[in-house]
CSV table of C-alpha atoms in Angstrom, one decimal:
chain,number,residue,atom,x,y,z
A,1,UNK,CA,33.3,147.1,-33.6
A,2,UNK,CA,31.5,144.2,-34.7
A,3,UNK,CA,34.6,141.6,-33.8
A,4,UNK,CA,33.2,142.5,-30.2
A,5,UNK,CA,29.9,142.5,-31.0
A,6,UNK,CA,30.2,138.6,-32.0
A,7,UNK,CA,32.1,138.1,-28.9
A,8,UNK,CA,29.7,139.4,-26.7
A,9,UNK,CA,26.9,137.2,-29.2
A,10,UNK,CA,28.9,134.1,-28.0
A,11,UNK,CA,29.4,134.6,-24.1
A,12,UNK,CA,26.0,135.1,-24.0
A,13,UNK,CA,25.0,131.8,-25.9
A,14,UNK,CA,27.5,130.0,-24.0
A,15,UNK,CA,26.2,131.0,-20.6
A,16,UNK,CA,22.4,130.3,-21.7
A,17,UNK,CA,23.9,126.8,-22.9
A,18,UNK,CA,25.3,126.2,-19.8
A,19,UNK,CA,22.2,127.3,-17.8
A,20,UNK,CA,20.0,125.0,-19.8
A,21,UNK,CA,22.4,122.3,-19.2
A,22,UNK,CA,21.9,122.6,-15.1
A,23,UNK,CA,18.0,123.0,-15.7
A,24,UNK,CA,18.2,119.8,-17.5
A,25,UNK,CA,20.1,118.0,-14.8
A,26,UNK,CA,18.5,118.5,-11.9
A,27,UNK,CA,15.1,117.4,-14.6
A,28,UNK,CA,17.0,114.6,-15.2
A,29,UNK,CA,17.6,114.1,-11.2
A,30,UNK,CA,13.8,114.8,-10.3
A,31,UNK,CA,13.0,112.5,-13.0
A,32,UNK,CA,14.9,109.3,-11.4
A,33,UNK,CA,13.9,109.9,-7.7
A,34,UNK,CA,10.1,110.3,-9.2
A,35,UNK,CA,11.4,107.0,-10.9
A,36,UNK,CA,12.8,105.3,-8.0
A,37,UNK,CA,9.7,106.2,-5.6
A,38,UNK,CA,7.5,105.0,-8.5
A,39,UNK,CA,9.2,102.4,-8.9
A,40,UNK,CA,9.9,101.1,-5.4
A,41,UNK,CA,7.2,102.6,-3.5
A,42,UNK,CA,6.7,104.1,-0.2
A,43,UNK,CA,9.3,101.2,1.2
A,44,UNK,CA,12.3,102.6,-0.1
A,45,UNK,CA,11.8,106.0,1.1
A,46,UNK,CA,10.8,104.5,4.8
A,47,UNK,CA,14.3,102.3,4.8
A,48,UNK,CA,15.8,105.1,4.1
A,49,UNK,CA,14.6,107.5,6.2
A,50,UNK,CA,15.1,104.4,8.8
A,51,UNK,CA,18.6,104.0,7.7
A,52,UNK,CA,19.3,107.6,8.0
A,53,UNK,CA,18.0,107.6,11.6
A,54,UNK,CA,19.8,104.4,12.8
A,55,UNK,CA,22.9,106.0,11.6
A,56,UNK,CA,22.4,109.2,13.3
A,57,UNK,CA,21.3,107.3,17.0
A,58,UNK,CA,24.3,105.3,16.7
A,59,UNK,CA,26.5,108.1,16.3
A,60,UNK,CA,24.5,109.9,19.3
A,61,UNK,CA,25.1,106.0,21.2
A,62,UNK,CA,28.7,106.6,20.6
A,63,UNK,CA,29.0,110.1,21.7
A,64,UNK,CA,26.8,109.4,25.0
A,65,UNK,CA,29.1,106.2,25.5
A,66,UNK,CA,32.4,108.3,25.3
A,67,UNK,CA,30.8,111.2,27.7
A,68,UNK,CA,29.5,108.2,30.3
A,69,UNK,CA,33.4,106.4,30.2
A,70,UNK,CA,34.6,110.1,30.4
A,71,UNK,CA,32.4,110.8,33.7
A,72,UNK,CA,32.9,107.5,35.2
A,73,UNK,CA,37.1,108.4,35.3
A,74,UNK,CA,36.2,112.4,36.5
A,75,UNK,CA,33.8,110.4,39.0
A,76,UNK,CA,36.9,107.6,40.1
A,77,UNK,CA,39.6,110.4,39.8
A,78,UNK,CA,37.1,112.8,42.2
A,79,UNK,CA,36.4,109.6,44.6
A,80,UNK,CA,39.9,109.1,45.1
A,81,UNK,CA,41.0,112.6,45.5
A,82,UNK,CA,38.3,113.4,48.0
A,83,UNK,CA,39.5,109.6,50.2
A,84,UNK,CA,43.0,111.6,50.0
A,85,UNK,CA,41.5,114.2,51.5
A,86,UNK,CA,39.5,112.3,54.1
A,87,UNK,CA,42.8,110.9,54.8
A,88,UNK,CA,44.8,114.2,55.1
A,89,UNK,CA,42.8,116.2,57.2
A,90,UNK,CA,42.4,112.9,59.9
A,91,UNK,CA,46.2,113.3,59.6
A,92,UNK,CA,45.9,117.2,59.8
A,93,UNK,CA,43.6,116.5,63.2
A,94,UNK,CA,46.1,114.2,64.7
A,95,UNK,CA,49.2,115.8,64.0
A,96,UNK,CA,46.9,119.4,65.5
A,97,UNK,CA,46.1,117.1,68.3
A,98,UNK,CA,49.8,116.0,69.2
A,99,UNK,CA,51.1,119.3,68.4
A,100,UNK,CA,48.8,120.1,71.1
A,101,UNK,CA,49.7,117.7,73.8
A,102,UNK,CA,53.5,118.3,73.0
A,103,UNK,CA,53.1,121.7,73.3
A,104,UNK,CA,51.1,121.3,76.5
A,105,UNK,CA,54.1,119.0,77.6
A,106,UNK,CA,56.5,121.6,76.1
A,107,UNK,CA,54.8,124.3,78.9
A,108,UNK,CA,54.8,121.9,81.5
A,109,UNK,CA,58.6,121.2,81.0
A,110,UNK,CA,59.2,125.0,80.4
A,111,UNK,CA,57.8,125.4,84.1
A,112,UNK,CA,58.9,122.4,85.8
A,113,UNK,CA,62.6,124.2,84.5
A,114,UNK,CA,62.5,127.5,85.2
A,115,UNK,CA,60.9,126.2,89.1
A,116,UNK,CA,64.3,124.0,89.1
A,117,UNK,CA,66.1,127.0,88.1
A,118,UNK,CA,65.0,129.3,90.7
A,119,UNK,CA,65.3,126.6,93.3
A,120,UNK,CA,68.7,126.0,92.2
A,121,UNK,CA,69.5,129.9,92.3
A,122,UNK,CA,67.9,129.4,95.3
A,123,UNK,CA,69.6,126.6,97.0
A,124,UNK,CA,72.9,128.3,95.3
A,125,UNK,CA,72.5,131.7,96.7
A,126,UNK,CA,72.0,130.4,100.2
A,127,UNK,CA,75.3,127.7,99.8
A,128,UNK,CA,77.4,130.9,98.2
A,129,UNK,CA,76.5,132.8,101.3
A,130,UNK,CA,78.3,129.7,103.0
A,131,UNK,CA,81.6,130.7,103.2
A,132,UNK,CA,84.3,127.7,103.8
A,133,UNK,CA,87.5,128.2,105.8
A,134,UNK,CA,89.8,125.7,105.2
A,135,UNK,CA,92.8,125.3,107.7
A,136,UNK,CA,96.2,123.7,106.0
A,137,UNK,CA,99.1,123.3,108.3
A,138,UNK,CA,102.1,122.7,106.5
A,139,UNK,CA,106.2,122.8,107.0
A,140,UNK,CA,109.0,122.7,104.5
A,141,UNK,CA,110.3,119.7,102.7
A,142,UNK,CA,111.0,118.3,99.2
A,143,UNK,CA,107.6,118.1,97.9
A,144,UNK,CA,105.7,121.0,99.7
A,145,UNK,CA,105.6,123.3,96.6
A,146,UNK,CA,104.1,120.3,94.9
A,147,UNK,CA,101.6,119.5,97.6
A,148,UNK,CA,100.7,123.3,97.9
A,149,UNK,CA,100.0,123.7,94.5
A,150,UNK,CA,97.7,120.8,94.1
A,151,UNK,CA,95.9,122.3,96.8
A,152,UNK,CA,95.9,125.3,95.9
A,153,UNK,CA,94.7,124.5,92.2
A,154,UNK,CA,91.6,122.5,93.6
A,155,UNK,CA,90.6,125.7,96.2
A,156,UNK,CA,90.5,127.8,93.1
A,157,UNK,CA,87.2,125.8,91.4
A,158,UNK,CA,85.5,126.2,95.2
A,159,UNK,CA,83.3,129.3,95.6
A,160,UNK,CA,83.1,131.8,98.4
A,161,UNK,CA,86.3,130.0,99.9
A,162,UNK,CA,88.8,131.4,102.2
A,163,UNK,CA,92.4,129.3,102.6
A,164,UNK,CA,94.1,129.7,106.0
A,165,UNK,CA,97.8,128.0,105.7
A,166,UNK,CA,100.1,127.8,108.6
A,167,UNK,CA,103.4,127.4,108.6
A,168,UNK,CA,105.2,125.3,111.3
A,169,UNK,CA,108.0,128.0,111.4
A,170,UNK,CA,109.2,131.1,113.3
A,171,UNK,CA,108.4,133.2,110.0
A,172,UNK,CA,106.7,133.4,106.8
A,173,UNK,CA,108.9,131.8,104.1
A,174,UNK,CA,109.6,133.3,100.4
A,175,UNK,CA,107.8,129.8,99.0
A,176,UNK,CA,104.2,129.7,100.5
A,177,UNK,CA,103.9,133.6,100.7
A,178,UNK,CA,104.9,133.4,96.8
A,179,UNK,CA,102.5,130.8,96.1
A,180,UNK,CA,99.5,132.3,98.3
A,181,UNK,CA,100.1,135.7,96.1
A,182,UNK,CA,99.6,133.9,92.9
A,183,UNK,CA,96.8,131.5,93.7
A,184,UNK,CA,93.8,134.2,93.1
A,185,UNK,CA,92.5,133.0,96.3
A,186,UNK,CA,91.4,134.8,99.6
A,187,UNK,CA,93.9,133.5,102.1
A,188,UNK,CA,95.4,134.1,105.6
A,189,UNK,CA,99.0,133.6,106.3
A,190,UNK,CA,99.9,132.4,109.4
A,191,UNK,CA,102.6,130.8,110.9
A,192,UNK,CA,103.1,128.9,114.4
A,193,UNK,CA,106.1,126.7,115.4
A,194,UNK,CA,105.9,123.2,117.3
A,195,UNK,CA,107.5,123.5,120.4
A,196,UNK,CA,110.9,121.3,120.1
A,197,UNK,CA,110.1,118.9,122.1
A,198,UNK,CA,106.9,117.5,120.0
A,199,UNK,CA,108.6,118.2,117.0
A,200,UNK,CA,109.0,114.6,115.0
A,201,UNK,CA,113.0,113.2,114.8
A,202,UNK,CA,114.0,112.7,111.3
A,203,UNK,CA,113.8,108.9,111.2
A,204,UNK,CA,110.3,109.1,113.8
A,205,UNK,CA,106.9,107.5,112.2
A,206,UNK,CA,104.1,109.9,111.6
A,207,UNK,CA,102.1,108.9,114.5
A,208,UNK,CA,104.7,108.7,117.1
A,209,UNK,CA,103.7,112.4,117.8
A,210,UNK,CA,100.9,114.4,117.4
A,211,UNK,CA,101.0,116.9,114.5
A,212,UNK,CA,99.4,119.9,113.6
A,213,UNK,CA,98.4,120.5,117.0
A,214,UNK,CA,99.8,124.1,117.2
A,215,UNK,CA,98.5,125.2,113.6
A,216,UNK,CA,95.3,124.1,113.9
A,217,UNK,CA,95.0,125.5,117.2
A,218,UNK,CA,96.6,129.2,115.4
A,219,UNK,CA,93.6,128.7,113.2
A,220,UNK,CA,91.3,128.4,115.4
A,221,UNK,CA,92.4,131.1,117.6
A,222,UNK,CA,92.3,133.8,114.5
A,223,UNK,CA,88.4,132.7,113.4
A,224,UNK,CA,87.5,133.7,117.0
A,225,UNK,CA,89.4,136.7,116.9
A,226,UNK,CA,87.6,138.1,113.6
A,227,UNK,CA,84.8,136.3,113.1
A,228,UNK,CA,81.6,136.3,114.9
A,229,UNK,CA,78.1,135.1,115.1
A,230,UNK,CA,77.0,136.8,112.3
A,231,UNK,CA,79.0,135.7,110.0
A,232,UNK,CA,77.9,132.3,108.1
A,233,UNK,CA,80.3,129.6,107.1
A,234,UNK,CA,82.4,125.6,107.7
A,235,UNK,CA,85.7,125.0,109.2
A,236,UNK,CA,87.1,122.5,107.6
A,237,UNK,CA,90.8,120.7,108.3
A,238,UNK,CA,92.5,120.2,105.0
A,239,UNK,CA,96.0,118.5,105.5
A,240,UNK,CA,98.2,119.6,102.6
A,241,UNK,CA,99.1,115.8,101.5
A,242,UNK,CA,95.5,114.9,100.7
A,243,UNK,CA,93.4,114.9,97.2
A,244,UNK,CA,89.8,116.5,97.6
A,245,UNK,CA,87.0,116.6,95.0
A,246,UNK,CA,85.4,120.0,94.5
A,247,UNK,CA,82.1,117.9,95.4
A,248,UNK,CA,83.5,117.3,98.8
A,249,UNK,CA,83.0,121.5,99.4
A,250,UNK,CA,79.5,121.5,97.9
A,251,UNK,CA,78.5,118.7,100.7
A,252,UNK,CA,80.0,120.7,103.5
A,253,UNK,CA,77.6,123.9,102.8
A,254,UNK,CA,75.1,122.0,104.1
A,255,UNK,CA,76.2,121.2,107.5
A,256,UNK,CA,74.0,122.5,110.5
A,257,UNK,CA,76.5,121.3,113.3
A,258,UNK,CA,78.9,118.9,112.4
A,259,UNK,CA,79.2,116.6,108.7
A,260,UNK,CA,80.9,113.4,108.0
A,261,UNK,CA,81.7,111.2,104.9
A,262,UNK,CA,83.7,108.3,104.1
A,263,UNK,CA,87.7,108.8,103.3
A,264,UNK,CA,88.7,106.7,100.8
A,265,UNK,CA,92.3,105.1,101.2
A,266,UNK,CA,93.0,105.7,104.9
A,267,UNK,CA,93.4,103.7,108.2
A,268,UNK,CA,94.5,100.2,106.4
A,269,UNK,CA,91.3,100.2,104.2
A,270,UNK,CA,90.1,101.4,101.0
A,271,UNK,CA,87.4,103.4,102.3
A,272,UNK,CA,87.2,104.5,106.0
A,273,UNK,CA,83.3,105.7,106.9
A,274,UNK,CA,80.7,106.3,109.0
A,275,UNK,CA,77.8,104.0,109.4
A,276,UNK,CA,74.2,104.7,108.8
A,277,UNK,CA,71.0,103.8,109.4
A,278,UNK,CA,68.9,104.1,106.6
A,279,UNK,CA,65.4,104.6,108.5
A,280,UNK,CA,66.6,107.2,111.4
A,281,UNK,CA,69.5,108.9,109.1
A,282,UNK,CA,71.7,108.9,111.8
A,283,UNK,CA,75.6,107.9,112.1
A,284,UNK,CA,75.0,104.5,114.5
A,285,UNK,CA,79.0,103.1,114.3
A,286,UNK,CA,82.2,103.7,112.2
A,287,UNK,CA,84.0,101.1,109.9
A,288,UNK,CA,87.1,101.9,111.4
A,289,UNK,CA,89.7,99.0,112.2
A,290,UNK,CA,92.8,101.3,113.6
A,291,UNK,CA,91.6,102.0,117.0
A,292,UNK,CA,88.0,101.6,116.6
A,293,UNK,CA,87.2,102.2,120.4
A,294,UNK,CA,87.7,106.1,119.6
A,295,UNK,CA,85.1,108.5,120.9
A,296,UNK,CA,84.8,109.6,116.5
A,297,UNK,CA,87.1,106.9,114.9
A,298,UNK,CA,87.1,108.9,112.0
A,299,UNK,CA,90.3,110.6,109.6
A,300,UNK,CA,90.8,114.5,110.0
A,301,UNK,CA,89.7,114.8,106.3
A,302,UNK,CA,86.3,112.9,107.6
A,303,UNK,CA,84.4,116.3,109.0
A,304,UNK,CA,83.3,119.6,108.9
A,305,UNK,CA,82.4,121.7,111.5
A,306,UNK,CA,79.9,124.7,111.1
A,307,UNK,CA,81.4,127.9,111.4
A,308,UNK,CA,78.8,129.1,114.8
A,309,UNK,CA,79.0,125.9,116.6
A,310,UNK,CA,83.5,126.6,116.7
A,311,UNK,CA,82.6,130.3,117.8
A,312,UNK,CA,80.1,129.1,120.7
A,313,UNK,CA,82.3,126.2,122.2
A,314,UNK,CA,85.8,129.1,122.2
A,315,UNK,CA,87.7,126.7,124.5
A,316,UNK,CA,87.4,123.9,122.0
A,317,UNK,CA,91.2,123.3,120.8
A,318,UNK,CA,93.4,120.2,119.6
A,319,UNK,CA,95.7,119.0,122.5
A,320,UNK,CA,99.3,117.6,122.9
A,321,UNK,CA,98.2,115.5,126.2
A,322,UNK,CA,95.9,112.4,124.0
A,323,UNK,CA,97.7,109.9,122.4
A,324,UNK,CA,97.8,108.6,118.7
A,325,UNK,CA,95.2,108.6,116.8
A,326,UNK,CA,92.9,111.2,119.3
A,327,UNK,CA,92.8,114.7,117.6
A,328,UNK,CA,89.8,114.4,115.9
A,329,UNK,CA,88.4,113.1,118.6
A,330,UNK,CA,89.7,115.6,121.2
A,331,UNK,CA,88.1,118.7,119.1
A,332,UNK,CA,84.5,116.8,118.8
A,333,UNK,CA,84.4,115.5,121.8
A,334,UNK,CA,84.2,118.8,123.0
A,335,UNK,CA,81.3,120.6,120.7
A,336,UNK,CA,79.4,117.5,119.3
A,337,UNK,CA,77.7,113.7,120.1
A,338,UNK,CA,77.8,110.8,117.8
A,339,UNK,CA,74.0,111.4,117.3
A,340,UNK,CA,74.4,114.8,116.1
A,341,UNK,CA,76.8,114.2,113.2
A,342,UNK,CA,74.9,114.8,109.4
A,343,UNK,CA,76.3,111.9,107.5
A,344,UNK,CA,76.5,113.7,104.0
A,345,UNK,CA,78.2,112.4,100.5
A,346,UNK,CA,75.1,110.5,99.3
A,347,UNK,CA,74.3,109.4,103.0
A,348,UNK,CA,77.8,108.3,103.3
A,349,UNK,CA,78.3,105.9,100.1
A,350,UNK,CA,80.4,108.8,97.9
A,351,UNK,CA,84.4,108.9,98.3
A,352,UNK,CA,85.2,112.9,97.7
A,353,UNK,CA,88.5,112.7,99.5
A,354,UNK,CA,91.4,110.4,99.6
A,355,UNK,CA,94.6,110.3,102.1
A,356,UNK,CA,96.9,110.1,99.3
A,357,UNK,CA,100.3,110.8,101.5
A,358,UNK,CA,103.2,112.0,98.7
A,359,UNK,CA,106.2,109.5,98.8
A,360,UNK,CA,109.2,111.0,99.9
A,361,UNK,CA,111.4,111.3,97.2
A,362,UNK,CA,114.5,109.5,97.1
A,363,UNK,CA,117.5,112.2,96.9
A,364,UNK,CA,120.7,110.3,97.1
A,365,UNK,CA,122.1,111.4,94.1
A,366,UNK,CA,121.3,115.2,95.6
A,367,UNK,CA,123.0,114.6,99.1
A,368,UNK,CA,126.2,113.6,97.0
A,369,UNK,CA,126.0,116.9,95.4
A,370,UNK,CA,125.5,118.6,98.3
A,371,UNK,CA,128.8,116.9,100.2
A,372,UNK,CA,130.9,118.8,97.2
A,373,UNK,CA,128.8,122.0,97.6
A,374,UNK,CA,126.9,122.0,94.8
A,375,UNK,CA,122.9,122.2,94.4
A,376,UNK,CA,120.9,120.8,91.3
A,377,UNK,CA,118.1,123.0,92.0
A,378,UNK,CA,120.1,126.6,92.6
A,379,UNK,CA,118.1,129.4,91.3
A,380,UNK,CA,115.6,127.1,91.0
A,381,UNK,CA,112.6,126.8,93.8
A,382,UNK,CA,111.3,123.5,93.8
């Protein structure tokens, strides 16, 4: 008991120690700055208090300067974002304002079509209703399976189109009724023989005697028999050894009485056509050089007549009684005048047709065969 008792004597003297040693110091400290201020005066404290000032405005100099640098760059990087978007919403107004006008132009185009469109429907309704009637006289020979279905091929792409084909024969052979059946086309099958004595020798020229004459004329016969006023459509004479465009048919839809156009590769010229004038739009001559004093000096591939115009004028045939060269002028004679004929195909400077006449095949080799009995093409139709 009394070991503690001393223990406790000495933390309590120690503290007290220690307590009186702090009160002394901070004596001690009064002491010097009463001292200094004694000793220095008034001016020590001022400097000081000066010092201590200067030192705290420069730091508040430093802070403002840092602040002021700061808003000057939020101030440049503001300024140059609000110039960007000066700049984007000019852009914004004209791109709005040729979005605008395009789509104004957009409309105006979107019309301007859709009135083409129902013109065309328009204009193609009333050509559809045009039916063409194409007359093809043709006989048998080496190449007229070939010829035929050339023909027959083009008169497929041609719309609201009816094919009348006459044979120059006593009867409808296997071949054309064979190759009428398969074409997909509307037809009429007809047939008509030459009488002998126009019928061309084997060693004639083409033009020593008129051809066609009695076809044509079968043709014409069996339109007036089931056809009448009523009905709306072009006659027009397609020879089987020529090559047509399926632009030539679009023309002829819009023939009134009677349409011509140039024929390229015919009468000992490249192009064989009518002559217009350019202020009147009326046929005023032909090109022609083959017989150019011919009423129509013009190729049977040249014209188109309108359907009504064949039906009103019924005694208008081909003949056997005019010479070379005269059928086309023989049938237009009778229903039309020079001044009446619509030059079509671009006002007559388009070539839709050409008189490409097939080569006759040489068959020597086949006429050898022949002599023994023997036929290269048996079972075959050629």
């Amino acid at each position: 008991m009394s070991g503690h008792s001393e223990d406790k004597s000495c933390n309590i003297n120690m503290k007290e120690s220690v307590l009186s040693g702090n009160d002394s110091t901070m004596k001690r400290g009064g002491r010097l700055l009463g001292y200094l201020i004694y000793s220095c005066g008034k001016s020590f404290l001022i400097i000081f208090v000066i010092s201590l000032i200067a030192s705290m405005n420069y730091t508040v100099y430093v802070e403002i300067q840092k602040c002021q640098t700061m808003w000057s760059g939020v101030e440049l990087l503001l300024a140059s974002q609000n110039d960007y978007l000066v700049s984007q919403k000019d852009f914004l107004v004209s791109q709005s304002e040729q979005l605008s006008s395009t789509n104004h132009f957009l409309r105006v185009m979107e019309n301007l079509s859709r009135q083409i469109t129902n013109n065309n429907k328009t204009v193609n309704a009333t050509y559809e209703k045009t039916k063409i009637y194409a007359i093809t006289p043709t006989f048998t020979r080496a190449v007229q399976k070939a010829e035929l279905t050339r023909l027959s091929q083009t008169f497929q792409l041609v719309p609201n189109f009816h094919w009348i084909i006459i044979e120059d024969s006593l009867k409808r052979t296997n071949l054309v009724s064979k190759l009428l059946q398969e074409s997909s086309l509307i037809y009429t099958h007809l047939v008509a023989a030459t009488p002998p004595n126009y019928k061309l020798g084997k060693d004639d020229p083409n033009w020593k005697k008129p051809r066609g004459v009695e076809q044509r004329n079968a043709a014409l016969h069996w339109l007036r028999k089931n056809l009448n006023s009523s009905d709306n459509g072009v006659v027009f004479f397609a020879d089987d050894d020529n090559t047509y465009s399926v632009k030539l048919f679009q023309e002829m839809r819009k023939i009134q009485k009677v349409g011509v156009w140039p024929v390229g590769l015919v009468g000992g010229l490249m192009v064989e056509k009518p002559i217009c004038d350019n202020v009147t739009n009326k046929v005023v001559g032909f090109n022609a050089v083959w017989k150019p004093n011919r009423p129509f000096p013009i190729d049977m591939a040249g014209f188109a007549i309108n359907l009504k115009l064949l039906l009103e004028n019924k005694d208008a045939l081909f003949s056997y009684d005019v010479e070379s060269g005269y059928q086309e002028s023989e049938i237009l004679r009778q229903i039309v005048t020079k001044d009446e004929l619509e030059p079509l195909a671009d006002f007559c400077t388009k070539v839709y047709v050409w008189h490409t006449r097939t080569e006759p095949p040489r068959l020597n080799a086949e006429e050898s065969l022949i002599k023994k009995g023997i036929h290269s093409n048996f079972g075959i139709e050629v």
